[in-house]
Short mmCIF file of C-alpha atoms in Angstrom, two decimals:
data_model
loop_
_atom_site.label_atom_id
_atom_site.label_comp_id
_atom_site.label_asym_id
_atom_site.label_seq_id
_atom_site.Cartn_x
_atom_site.Cartn_y
_atom_site.Cartn_z
CA MET A 1 -0.10 0.26 0.14
CA THR A 2 3.32 2.55 1.19
CA SER A 3 4.19 1.90 -2.43
CA TYR A 4 1.27 2.31 -4.55
CA PHE A 5 0.86 5.66 -2.71
CA LYS A 6 4.64 6.54 -3.76
CA HIS A 7 3.76 5.91 -6.76
CA LEU A 8 0.36 7.74 -7.01
CA ILE A 9 1.95 11.03 -5.67
CA LEU A 10 4.95 10.74 -8.07
CA LEU A 11 2.51 10.31 -10.97
CA CYS A 12 0.76 13.38 -9.95
CA MET A 13 3.62 14.92 -9.89
CA ILE A 14 4.89 14.32 -13.26
CA THR A 15 1.53 14.97 -14.58
CA TYR A 16 1.63 18.38 -13.18
CA VAL A 17 4.81 19.21 -14.59
CA LEU A 18 4.02 17.54 -17.46
CA SER A 19 0.39 19.62 -17.93
CA GLU A 20 2.17 22.56 -18.19
CA ASN A 21 3.81 21.52 -21.32
CA GLY A 22 -0.17 22.86 -22.58
CA THR A 23 -0.71 25.46 -21.61
CA GLU A 24 -1.64 28.66 -23.38
CA TYR A 25 0.96 31.20 -21.81
CA LYS A 26 3.87 32.08 -24.89
CA ASP A 27 6.59 31.21 -22.74
CA SER A 28 10.11 29.20 -23.23
CA CYS A 29 8.49 25.97 -21.70
CA PHE A 30 5.57 26.31 -24.86
CA GLU A 31 7.95 26.76 -27.41
CA GLU A 32 9.61 23.69 -26.38
CA ARG A 33 6.21 21.38 -25.36
CA ASN A 34 7.85 18.87 -28.73
CA SER A 35 10.90 18.32 -26.66
CA ILE A 36 11.50 14.86 -24.95
CA TYR A 37 12.18 16.11 -21.77
CA PRO A 38 9.81 17.54 -19.17
CA CYS A 39 9.71 21.13 -18.75
CA SER A 40 7.67 24.07 -16.43
CA SER A 41 7.79 27.39 -16.76
CA THR A 42 7.11 27.74 -12.67
CA ILE A 43 9.47 28.32 -9.83
CA THR A 44 7.70 25.36 -8.19
CA GLY A 45 7.57 23.01 -11.35
CA ASN A 46 11.54 23.38 -12.29
CA VAL A 47 12.22 22.89 -8.67
CA ILE A 48 10.91 19.07 -9.08
CA LEU A 49 12.78 18.84 -12.28
CA MET A 50 15.85 19.90 -10.75
CA LEU A 51 15.29 17.72 -8.29
CA PHE A 52 14.81 14.54 -10.31
CA TYR A 53 17.22 15.67 -12.48
CA GLY A 54 19.85 16.14 -9.85
CA ALA A 55 19.30 12.84 -7.84
CA ILE A 56 20.19 11.20 -11.40
CA LEU A 57 23.35 13.09 -12.18
CA GLY A 58 24.47 12.23 -8.45
CA GLY A 59 23.50 8.87 -8.93
CA ALA A 60 25.60 8.54 -12.02
CA ALA A 61 28.51 9.95 -10.60
CA LYS A 62 28.25 7.36 -7.88
CA LEU A 63 28.53 4.99 -10.71
CA ILE A 64 31.32 6.55 -12.33
CA SER A 65 33.23 6.54 -9.24
CA ASP A 66 32.36 2.80 -8.16
CA GLY A 67 32.95 1.60 -11.08
CA ALA A 68 36.42 2.96 -11.64
CA GLU A 69 37.55 1.97 -8.07
CA MET A 70 36.73 -1.56 -8.66
CA LEU A 71 39.17 -1.50 -11.63
CA LEU A 72 41.75 -2.11 -8.42
CA ASP A 73 39.64 -5.28 -7.03
CA LEU A 74 40.32 -6.90 -11.24
CA GLY A 75 43.88 -6.11 -10.83
CA PHE A 76 44.36 -3.45 -12.41
CA SER A 77 48.09 -1.11 -11.49
CA PRO A 78 47.09 1.27 -8.38
CA SER A 79 49.38 4.16 -10.17
CA ILE A 80 47.19 3.89 -13.60
CA ILE A 81 44.37 3.60 -11.63
CA GLY A 82 44.95 6.42 -9.22
CA GLY A 83 47.06 8.35 -11.36
CA VAL A 84 44.39 8.43 -14.20
CA VAL A 85 41.61 7.10 -14.40
CA LEU A 86 39.79 8.30 -11.09
CA PRO A 87 40.72 11.83 -11.80
CA ILE A 88 39.63 12.06 -14.74
CA LEU A 89 36.52 10.07 -14.38
CA GLY A 90 35.84 11.82 -11.13
CA ALA A 91 35.79 15.01 -13.71
CA VAL A 92 33.58 14.31 -16.01
CA PRO A 93 30.48 15.06 -15.05
CA ASP A 94 31.81 18.36 -14.39
CA CYS A 95 32.83 18.64 -17.45
CA ALA A 96 29.62 17.35 -19.31
CA ILE A 97 27.74 20.09 -17.38
CA ILE A 98 30.26 22.57 -18.52
CA VAL A 99 29.72 21.47 -22.39
CA SER A 100 26.07 20.94 -22.90
CA SER A 101 26.03 24.82 -20.82
CA GLY A 102 27.52 26.03 -23.95
CA MET A 103 25.57 24.41 -26.54
CA GLY A 104 22.81 25.96 -27.96
CA ASP A 105 21.46 28.78 -29.31
CA ASP A 106 21.37 31.05 -26.44
CA ALA A 107 24.65 29.36 -25.50
CA GLN A 108 26.18 32.46 -24.33
CA ASN A 109 23.51 32.78 -21.70
CA LYS A 110 23.79 29.21 -20.56
CA LEU A 111 27.78 29.39 -19.86
CA SER A 112 26.96 31.19 -17.24
CA ILE A 113 25.26 27.83 -15.08
CA GLY A 114 28.84 26.26 -16.64
CA MET A 115 30.83 28.93 -14.49
CA GLY A 116 28.62 28.55 -11.37
CA THR A 117 29.35 24.74 -11.92
CA LEU A 118 33.08 24.65 -12.46
CA ALA A 119 33.63 27.66 -8.80
CA GLY A 120 31.06 26.36 -7.23
CA SER A 121 32.25 22.71 -7.54
CA THR A 122 35.97 23.98 -6.54
CA VAL A 123 34.34 26.11 -3.64
CA MET A 124 32.80 23.15 -2.05
CA LEU A 125 35.19 20.72 -2.20
CA LEU A 126 37.60 22.82 -0.37
CA THR A 127 35.06 24.42 2.03
CA ILE A 128 32.17 22.68 3.09
CA ALA A 129 33.64 19.12 2.42
CA TRP A 130 37.37 20.15 3.42
CA SER A 131 35.33 21.67 7.12
CA SER A 132 33.04 18.63 7.86
CA SER A 133 36.23 15.79 6.87
CA LEU A 134 38.15 17.98 9.84
CA ILE A 135 35.47 17.25 12.08
CA VAL A 136 34.35 13.52 11.13
CA SER A 137 38.38 12.88 11.42
CA ARG A 138 39.55 14.62 14.64
CA CYS A 139 41.32 13.26 16.93
CA SER A 140 43.11 14.39 20.40
CA LEU A 141 46.25 15.86 20.34
CA ASN A 142 49.69 14.87 22.08
CA LYS A 143 52.06 17.18 23.56
CA HIS A 144 53.32 18.30 20.08
CA GLY A 145 50.15 19.35 19.12
CA GLU A 146 49.85 16.09 16.72
CA SER A 147 46.51 13.65 15.96
CA ILE A 148 46.67 10.54 18.03
CA ASP A 149 45.00 8.19 15.73
CA GLY A 150 41.38 6.14 16.68
CA LYS A 151 41.24 8.64 20.22
CA GLY A 152 39.38 11.46 21.53
CA LYS A 153 36.24 11.86 22.05
CA GLY A 154 33.88 14.31 22.22
CA PHE A 155 34.54 18.20 20.83
CA ASN A 156 37.69 20.59 21.52
CA LEU A 157 38.50 23.55 18.98
CA THR A 158 41.99 23.87 20.08
CA LYS A 159 42.78 20.23 21.76
CA MET A 160 41.45 18.28 18.60
CA GLY A 161 42.19 17.90 15.25
CA MET A 162 44.21 15.94 12.54
CA THR A 163 47.68 15.77 11.39
CA PRO A 164 47.89 14.70 7.48
CA LEU A 165 50.97 13.13 6.41
CA PRO A 166 53.40 15.38 4.59
CA GLU A 167 53.23 14.51 1.34
CA VAL A 168 49.35 16.50 1.29
CA ARG A 169 51.18 19.33 0.38
CA SER A 170 52.57 18.45 -2.47
CA GLY A 171 48.83 17.92 -3.67
CA ILE A 172 48.28 21.82 -2.56
CA VAL A 173 51.05 23.15 -4.41
CA ILE A 174 49.93 21.79 -7.22
CA MET A 175 46.47 22.87 -6.93
CA LEU A 176 47.69 26.95 -6.29
CA LEU A 177 50.18 26.87 -8.93
CA THR A 178 47.48 25.46 -11.27
CA SER A 179 45.12 27.90 -9.84
CA LEU A 180 47.44 30.85 -11.99
CA PHE A 181 45.63 29.43 -15.48
CA TYR A 182 42.75 31.69 -15.25
CA PHE A 183 44.87 34.35 -15.20
CA VAL A 184 46.27 34.00 -18.58
CA VAL A 185 42.96 35.13 -20.25
CA GLN A 186 41.05 37.02 -17.52
CA SER A 187 44.46 39.33 -17.30
CA ALA A 188 43.14 40.06 -21.47
CA ASP A 189 39.90 40.50 -20.23
CA TRP A 190 41.11 43.07 -17.09
CA LYS A 191 43.31 44.99 -20.00
CA PHE A 192 39.78 45.40 -22.26
CA GLY A 193 38.27 46.71 -19.44
CA ALA A 194 36.61 44.82 -16.19
CA ARG A 195 33.49 47.06 -16.85
CA ASN A 196 33.38 47.11 -20.53
CA THR A 197 31.09 45.38 -21.90
CA GLY A 198 30.97 45.62 -25.48
CA GLU A 199 32.34 43.40 -28.17
CA GLN A 200 35.55 41.44 -27.01
CA PRO A 201 38.93 42.24 -28.99
CA LYS A 202 40.41 39.56 -30.67
CA TYR A 203 43.27 38.91 -28.27
CA VAL A 204 40.64 37.85 -24.98
CA ARG A 205 39.76 35.00 -27.72
CA ASP A 206 43.48 34.06 -28.37
CA ALA A 207 44.39 34.57 -24.37
CA ALA A 208 41.15 31.97 -24.15
CA LEU A 209 43.08 29.32 -26.28
CA ALA A 210 46.57 30.11 -24.82
CA THR A 211 44.70 29.12 -21.41
CA PHE A 212 43.07 25.89 -23.23
CA VAL A 213 46.71 24.72 -24.05
CA LEU A 214 48.31 25.41 -20.68
CA CYS A 215 45.44 24.04 -19.04
CA LEU A 216 46.36 20.75 -21.09
CA CYS A 217 49.31 21.06 -20.32
CA GLY A 218 49.13 20.98 -16.90
CA LEU A 219 46.51 18.09 -17.09
CA ALA A 220 49.15 15.97 -18.67
CA GLY A 221 51.56 16.68 -16.06
CA TYR A 222 49.21 16.36 -13.42
CA THR A 223 48.82 13.46 -14.78
CA ILE A 224 52.24 11.98 -14.87
CA TYR A 225 52.93 13.14 -11.93
CA SER A 226 50.41 11.18 -10.10
CA VAL A 227 51.18 7.87 -11.91
CA PHE A 228 54.68 7.74 -10.82
CA ASP A 229 53.45 9.32 -7.07
CA SER A 230 53.48 5.51 -5.95
CA LYS A 231 52.58 5.80 -2.55
CA ARG A 232 49.34 7.79 -2.66
CA ASN A 233 48.05 5.47 -5.13
CA GLU A 234 49.46 2.68 -3.16
CA ARG A 235 47.61 3.96 -0.09
CA ARG A 236 43.95 3.86 -2.05
CA ALA A 237 44.82 0.87 -3.40
CA ARG A 238 45.44 -0.60 0.34
CA LEU A 239 42.48 1.55 1.57
CA HIS A 240 40.08 -0.07 -0.65
CA LYS A 241 41.06 -3.85 -0.26
CA GLU A 242 40.70 -2.99 3.18
CA GLU A 243 37.08 -2.17 2.99
CA MET A 244 36.31 -4.25 0.44
CA ALA A 245 37.44 -7.08 3.11
CA GLN A 246 36.18 -5.35 5.80
CA ARG A 247 32.59 -5.88 3.60
CA HIS A 248 33.30 -9.80 3.49
CA VAL A 249 33.93 -9.80 6.94
CA LEU A 250 30.23 -8.37 7.79
CA HIS A 251 29.04 -11.18 5.19
CA ALA A 252 30.55 -13.82 6.86
CA LEU A 253 28.67 -12.77 10.42
CA ILE A 254 26.19 -12.28 8.64
CA VAL A 255 26.16 -15.53 7.12
CA MET A 256 27.28 -17.20 11.02
CA ALA A 257 24.34 -15.79 12.54
CA ASN A 258 21.67 -16.71 10.40
CA LYS A 259 23.20 -20.71 10.39
CA GLN A 260 22.29 -20.51 14.18
CA THR A 261 19.22 -18.96 13.78
CA PHE A 262 18.18 -21.19 11.20
CA LYS A 263 18.85 -25.01 12.07
CA SER A 264 17.28 -27.82 10.55
CA PRO A 265 14.55 -29.69 12.37
CA LYS A 266 16.95 -32.65 13.59
CA ALA A 267 19.74 -30.18 15.26
CA SER A 268 16.94 -28.05 16.51
CA ARG A 269 15.08 -31.64 18.44
CA ALA A 270 18.51 -32.42 19.60
CA THR A 271 19.48 -29.34 21.00
CA THR A 272 15.96 -29.14 22.52
CA ASP A 273 16.64 -32.58 24.39
CA VAL A 274 20.16 -31.15 26.15
CA GLU A 275 19.18 -28.19 26.72
CA ASP A 276 17.79 -27.16 30.22
CA GLY A 277 16.24 -23.90 30.36
CA ASP A 278 14.35 -21.12 27.85
CA PRO A 279 15.77 -22.15 23.98
CA ASP A 280 15.16 -18.89 23.43
CA ALA A 281 17.21 -17.44 25.99
CA ASN A 282 20.36 -19.97 25.10
CA LYS A 283 19.87 -19.07 21.23
CA GLU A 284 19.96 -15.41 22.34
CA GLU A 285 23.27 -15.98 24.16
CA GLU A 286 25.03 -17.53 21.61
CA ASN A 287 24.17 -14.91 19.20
CA GLU A 288 25.59 -12.45 21.75
CA ALA A 289 28.27 -14.43 22.64
CA ILE A 290 28.68 -14.86 18.08
CA SER A 291 28.69 -10.77 17.96
CA LYS A 292 31.10 -9.92 20.72
CA LYS A 293 33.65 -12.95 19.31
CA TYR A 294 33.93 -11.51 15.77
CA PHE A 295 32.43 -7.94 15.61
CA LYS A 296 35.65 -6.16 16.32
CA ALA A 297 37.23 -7.15 13.09
CA TRP A 298 34.83 -5.21 10.95
CA HIS A 299 34.99 -2.68 12.80
CA MET A 300 35.03 0.81 10.79
CA LYS A 301 36.78 3.28 12.73
CA LYS A 302 39.94 1.18 13.47
CA GLY A 303 40.74 -0.68 10.34
CA VAL A 304 40.21 -4.36 10.04
CA ARG A 305 44.23 -4.56 10.07
CA LYS A 306 44.44 -4.95 14.26
CA HIS A 307 41.94 -7.29 14.18
CA GLN A 308 42.82 -9.22 10.79
CA GLU A 309 43.37 -12.41 12.56
CA GLU A 310 39.71 -12.70 14.01
CA SER A 311 38.93 -11.65 10.41
CA ASP A 312 40.90 -14.52 8.62
CA ALA A 313 39.63 -16.75 11.65
CA LEU A 314 35.98 -15.97 10.75
CA LEU A 315 36.25 -16.52 6.96
CA SER A 316 38.12 -19.67 7.02
CA ASP A 317 35.12 -21.06 9.94
CA GLU A 318 33.14 -20.03 6.95
CA ARG A 319 34.52 -22.08 4.35
CA SER A 320 34.74 -24.63 6.16
CA SER A 321 31.59 -24.69 7.40
CA ALA A 322 30.04 -23.94 3.51
CA ALA A 323 32.32 -27.31 2.59
CA SER A 324 31.35 -29.47 5.34
CA SER A 325 27.53 -28.68 4.19
CA ASP A 326 27.98 -29.15 0.84
CA ASP A 327 27.43 -32.79 -0.61
CA GLU A 328 30.32 -32.23 -3.33
CA GLY A 329 32.86 -30.87 -1.04
CA THR A 330 34.61 -29.77 -3.42
CA PRO A 331 36.93 -26.24 -3.09
CA GLU A 332 36.60 -23.30 -5.53
CA SER A 333 37.70 -24.76 -9.18
CA ASP A 334 39.50 -22.20 -11.62
CA PRO A 335 37.33 -21.52 -13.67
CA GLU A 336 34.53 -20.74 -11.41
CA LYS A 337 37.83 -17.92 -10.28
CA GLU A 338 37.60 -16.92 -14.01
CA ASP A 339 33.89 -16.96 -14.29
CA SER A 340 33.77 -14.42 -10.92
CA LYS A 341 35.86 -12.37 -12.53
CA LEU A 342 34.12 -11.55 -15.96
CA VAL A 343 31.29 -11.58 -13.92
CA MET A 344 33.22 -8.19 -11.75
CA SER A 345 34.80 -6.82 -15.05
CA ALA A 346 31.22 -7.37 -16.78
CA LYS A 347 29.55 -5.16 -13.58
CA CYS A 348 33.03 -2.68 -13.83
CA VAL A 349 32.16 -2.02 -17.85
CA VAL A 350 28.36 -1.40 -16.93
CA MET A 351 28.50 0.80 -14.03
CA LEU A 352 30.62 3.05 -16.17
CA LEU A 353 29.42 3.10 -19.21
CA SER A 354 25.94 3.38 -17.45
CA GLY A 355 26.83 6.71 -15.78
CA VAL A 356 28.77 8.43 -18.46
CA ALA A 357 25.68 7.28 -20.36
CA LEU A 358 23.00 9.12 -17.98
CA VAL A 359 25.39 12.43 -17.27
CA THR A 360 25.59 13.37 -21.12
CA VAL A 361 21.87 12.59 -21.43
CA PHE A 362 20.85 14.47 -18.50
CA SER A 363 23.32 17.26 -18.13
CA ASP A 364 21.60 19.52 -21.08
CA PRO A 365 17.85 19.36 -19.21
CA MET A 366 19.60 19.89 -15.93
CA CYS A 367 21.19 23.28 -17.30
CA ASP A 368 17.54 23.95 -19.88
CA VAL A 369 15.98 23.78 -15.99
CA LEU A 370 18.59 25.92 -13.93
CA ALA A 371 18.21 28.07 -16.79
CA ALA A 372 14.83 28.49 -16.64
CA MET A 373 15.17 29.34 -12.80
CA THR A 374 16.00 33.04 -13.24
CA ASN A 375 14.41 32.85 -17.32
CA THR A 376 12.14 35.64 -16.77
CA ASN A 377 9.43 34.79 -19.58
CA ASN A 378 8.06 32.34 -17.12
CA LYS A 379 5.06 32.90 -15.15
CA SER A 380 7.31 32.67 -12.07
CA TYR A 381 11.15 32.69 -11.57
CA ILE A 382 14.35 33.74 -9.43
CA PRO A 383 15.17 37.27 -10.08
CA ILE A 384 18.94 36.35 -9.79
CA SER A 385 22.02 35.51 -12.23
CA SER A 386 21.47 31.44 -13.06
CA PHE A 387 25.31 31.73 -12.01
CA TYR A 388 24.66 31.42 -7.93
CA ILE A 389 21.85 28.46 -9.20
CA SER A 390 24.52 26.57 -10.54
CA PHE A 391 26.92 27.58 -7.81
CA VAL A 392 24.95 25.76 -4.99
CA ILE A 393 23.27 22.92 -7.16
CA THR A 394 24.63 21.37 -9.03
CA PRO A 395 27.92 20.17 -7.01
CA PHE A 396 26.17 18.82 -5.01
CA CYS A 397 24.86 16.49 -7.75
CA SER A 398 28.31 15.71 -10.07
CA ASN A 399 30.51 15.75 -6.62
CA ALA A 400 28.46 13.80 -4.15
CA SER A 401 30.45 10.96 -4.97
CA GLU A 402 34.03 12.83 -4.01
CA PHE A 403 32.05 13.98 -0.70
CA VAL A 404 30.73 10.82 0.92
CA SER A 405 34.24 9.46 0.55
CA SER A 406 36.03 11.67 1.89
CA LEU A 407 33.39 11.60 5.00
CA ILE A 408 33.75 8.18 4.79
CA PHE A 409 37.62 8.02 4.57
CA ALA A 410 37.73 10.44 7.20
CA SER A 411 35.76 8.87 9.59
CA LYS A 412 38.71 6.29 10.45
CA LYS A 413 40.59 8.63 12.39
CA THR A 414 43.66 7.84 11.08
CA ARG A 415 46.33 10.01 9.64
CA GLU A 416 46.76 7.97 6.94
CA ASN A 417 43.00 7.77 6.08
CA ALA A 418 42.98 11.89 6.19
CA THR A 419 45.74 12.29 4.16
CA MET A 420 43.66 10.19 1.53
CA THR A 421 41.00 12.46 2.06
CA PHE A 422 42.96 15.93 1.99
CA SER A 423 44.60 14.40 -1.32
CA GLN A 424 41.68 13.68 -2.89
CA LEU A 425 39.93 17.60 -2.88
CA PHE A 426 42.89 18.98 -3.30
CA GLY A 427 43.47 16.63 -6.61
CA ALA A 428 39.58 17.33 -7.95
CA ALA A 429 40.38 21.08 -7.71
CA THR A 430 43.20 20.53 -9.69
CA MET A 431 41.03 19.00 -12.15
CA ASN A 432 38.97 21.97 -12.16
CA ASN A 433 41.94 24.15 -12.62
CA THR A 434 42.87 21.54 -15.59
CA MET A 435 40.45 19.92 -16.93
CA CYS A 436 37.47 21.19 -16.48
CA LEU A 437 38.77 24.82 -17.18
CA ALA A 438 40.32 23.61 -20.24
CA VAL A 439 36.81 21.96 -21.37
CA PHE A 440 35.65 26.14 -20.95
CA MET A 441 38.04 27.83 -22.93
CA ALA A 442 37.47 25.19 -25.67
CA LEU A 443 33.82 26.86 -25.83
CA VAL A 444 34.73 29.88 -25.55
CA TYR A 445 37.43 29.71 -28.25
CA PHE A 446 36.05 27.38 -30.63
CA LYS A 447 31.89 28.66 -30.27
CA ASP A 448 33.73 32.10 -30.46
CA LEU A 449 31.66 32.84 -27.00
CA LYS A 450 32.70 36.16 -24.52
CA TRP A 451 34.55 35.91 -21.30
CA TYR A 452 32.32 37.63 -19.02
CA TYR A 453 33.59 35.58 -15.91
CA GLY A 454 36.11 38.36 -14.19
CA ALA A 455 34.47 38.20 -10.68
CA GLU A 456 33.71 34.50 -10.56
CA VAL A 457 37.45 34.03 -11.37
CA MET A 458 38.45 36.56 -8.36
CA CYS A 459 36.39 34.02 -6.08
CA ILE A 460 37.64 30.77 -7.38
CA VAL A 461 41.72 32.14 -7.14
CA ILE A 462 41.02 33.48 -4.30
CA VAL A 463 39.06 30.67 -1.90
CA GLN A 464 42.04 28.07 -3.40
CA TRP A 465 44.85 30.40 -1.86
CA ILE A 466 43.08 30.89 1.28
CA VAL A 467 42.48 27.04 2.14
CA GLY A 468 45.93 26.34 0.86
CA PHE A 469 47.56 28.21 2.82
CA ILE A 470 45.90 27.54 5.94
CA SER A 471 46.34 23.34 4.73
CA LEU A 472 49.93 23.56 5.00
CA ALA A 473 50.15 24.07 8.75
CA ARG A 474 51.58 20.92 10.16
CA THR A 475 47.97 19.80 12.01
CA TYR A 476 44.75 20.96 11.09
CA LYS A 477 42.99 22.05 14.58
CA VAL A 478 39.00 21.75 14.52
CA TRP A 479 39.02 25.34 14.88
CA MET A 480 40.10 25.68 11.76
CA ALA A 481 37.23 24.70 10.37
CA ILE A 482 35.39 27.07 11.12
CA PRO A 483 36.75 29.99 8.84
CA VAL A 484 37.61 27.33 5.44
CA ALA A 485 33.57 26.74 5.90
CA VAL A 486 32.57 30.47 6.18
CA THR A 487 34.54 30.75 3.00
CA TYR A 488 31.96 29.01 1.38
CA VAL A 489 29.70 32.13 2.06
CA PHE A 490 32.16 34.67 1.69
CA CYS A 491 32.49 33.36 -1.72
CA ILE A 492 29.04 33.98 -3.03
CA VAL A 493 29.36 37.68 -1.18
CA LEU A 494 31.80 38.36 -3.02
CA THR A 495 30.78 37.77 -6.68
CA TRP A 496 27.85 39.30 -5.46
CA LEU A 497 29.40 42.80 -4.39
CA LEU A 498 32.20 42.50 -7.43
CA GLU A 499 29.11 42.40 -9.43
CA ASN A 500 26.54 44.46 -8.40
CA GLN A 501 28.43 47.06 -6.76
CA LEU A 502 32.02 47.47 -8.35
CA HIS A 503 29.76 46.63 -11.50
CA TRP A 504 32.36 43.82 -12.85
CA LYS A 505 30.77 41.50 -16.33
#
């Protein structure tokens, strides 16, 4: 019955949105009534569509991330997967939205959505995700001001924090250097005039081409560096394998609990004859004993390595139990292992292709919805630039996997996992400075679009340098999360001031 009501409500919402396509009001939605995608001319309808497309893009980003990490289980080199595949595939959702924003007849107006995605993605990862990861990973500090892995409860601004490994600083330096790429095209626009909205001279377009080439060179250099950065790639592979081991241990726990719960009738009668007292109470005691014995093997916060012996024993018991209950009693053969690997390979390919396909198909309607939210020709609209809508909304869709995985790694409360977390965030910002900016510059140059984003560039660069300098500290204390989180709001206010008070483009 509950499922019936859910489907009924969903049908009503879709009917409401689609019904607006037939309205006599001559708005942009009316002109697109023959499109395969639904549209709306009201704020309510566009919000519903935005949530719908946002959920799809978020799920697509998760499919791409999980499919890429599954390559590690197939035996591929951690250097190639961690240095090339994961960073590039992680930037695919943002790039798809940027490309979609630069297509169509109104590409110049919609391009602000692409800039909002680029700026919002960078700022969100370096402020909200950074501060959240620090709070989640906080540990007590010793007398030398360094964090103690896994130790510390409660909340203290000055006596708790996290000390990442020194190698995280290389990622910070690379991010700061690549952030200077923005100034190649922006300096040309400043020469033309920060407030000048007339026809841009040719040298601005040439500067966009130079930025495009520079970003491609930076992307190639960063990729090569990531491939040969064996420590980071091996750490990612090891942490991924530990997580998979934890899942196997949990699966074994469930299997053993089920074996204790669902006994054969013959065994149950034999047990009942010899037991004194309440059988249910005895069953509860057995399950509790099993839980106490094996739960430590899957304790997320302390890591699986500390309890590897318990994990191995548990998995060994599961294998022996499965072998004794099987009449054949034969171990898994090599062809079966090959079949399992083949199935995993097929699953990995399906996840990657599905994620890329969903991002490709639904990025364009997402851009249309974001543009419709601020379209003055609609029945109702939000009287602000579409940049601010895309700045807030799209990053949480396109970067959901990075955000969630950073919190998961941070929750382990170890220096190694924290290093992985912050390196991932700085690496994502570097990919935005190279790959995503290269896509944006290609649109500006090859489609002859105008560059009117001086305020947004200042916002991106200032946030990167503020967070970068804060992150150069040896230990990130909890209080640092406050100014970093506030920087997110500061970024929006700064952009508004530059555009509306100083009249920057």
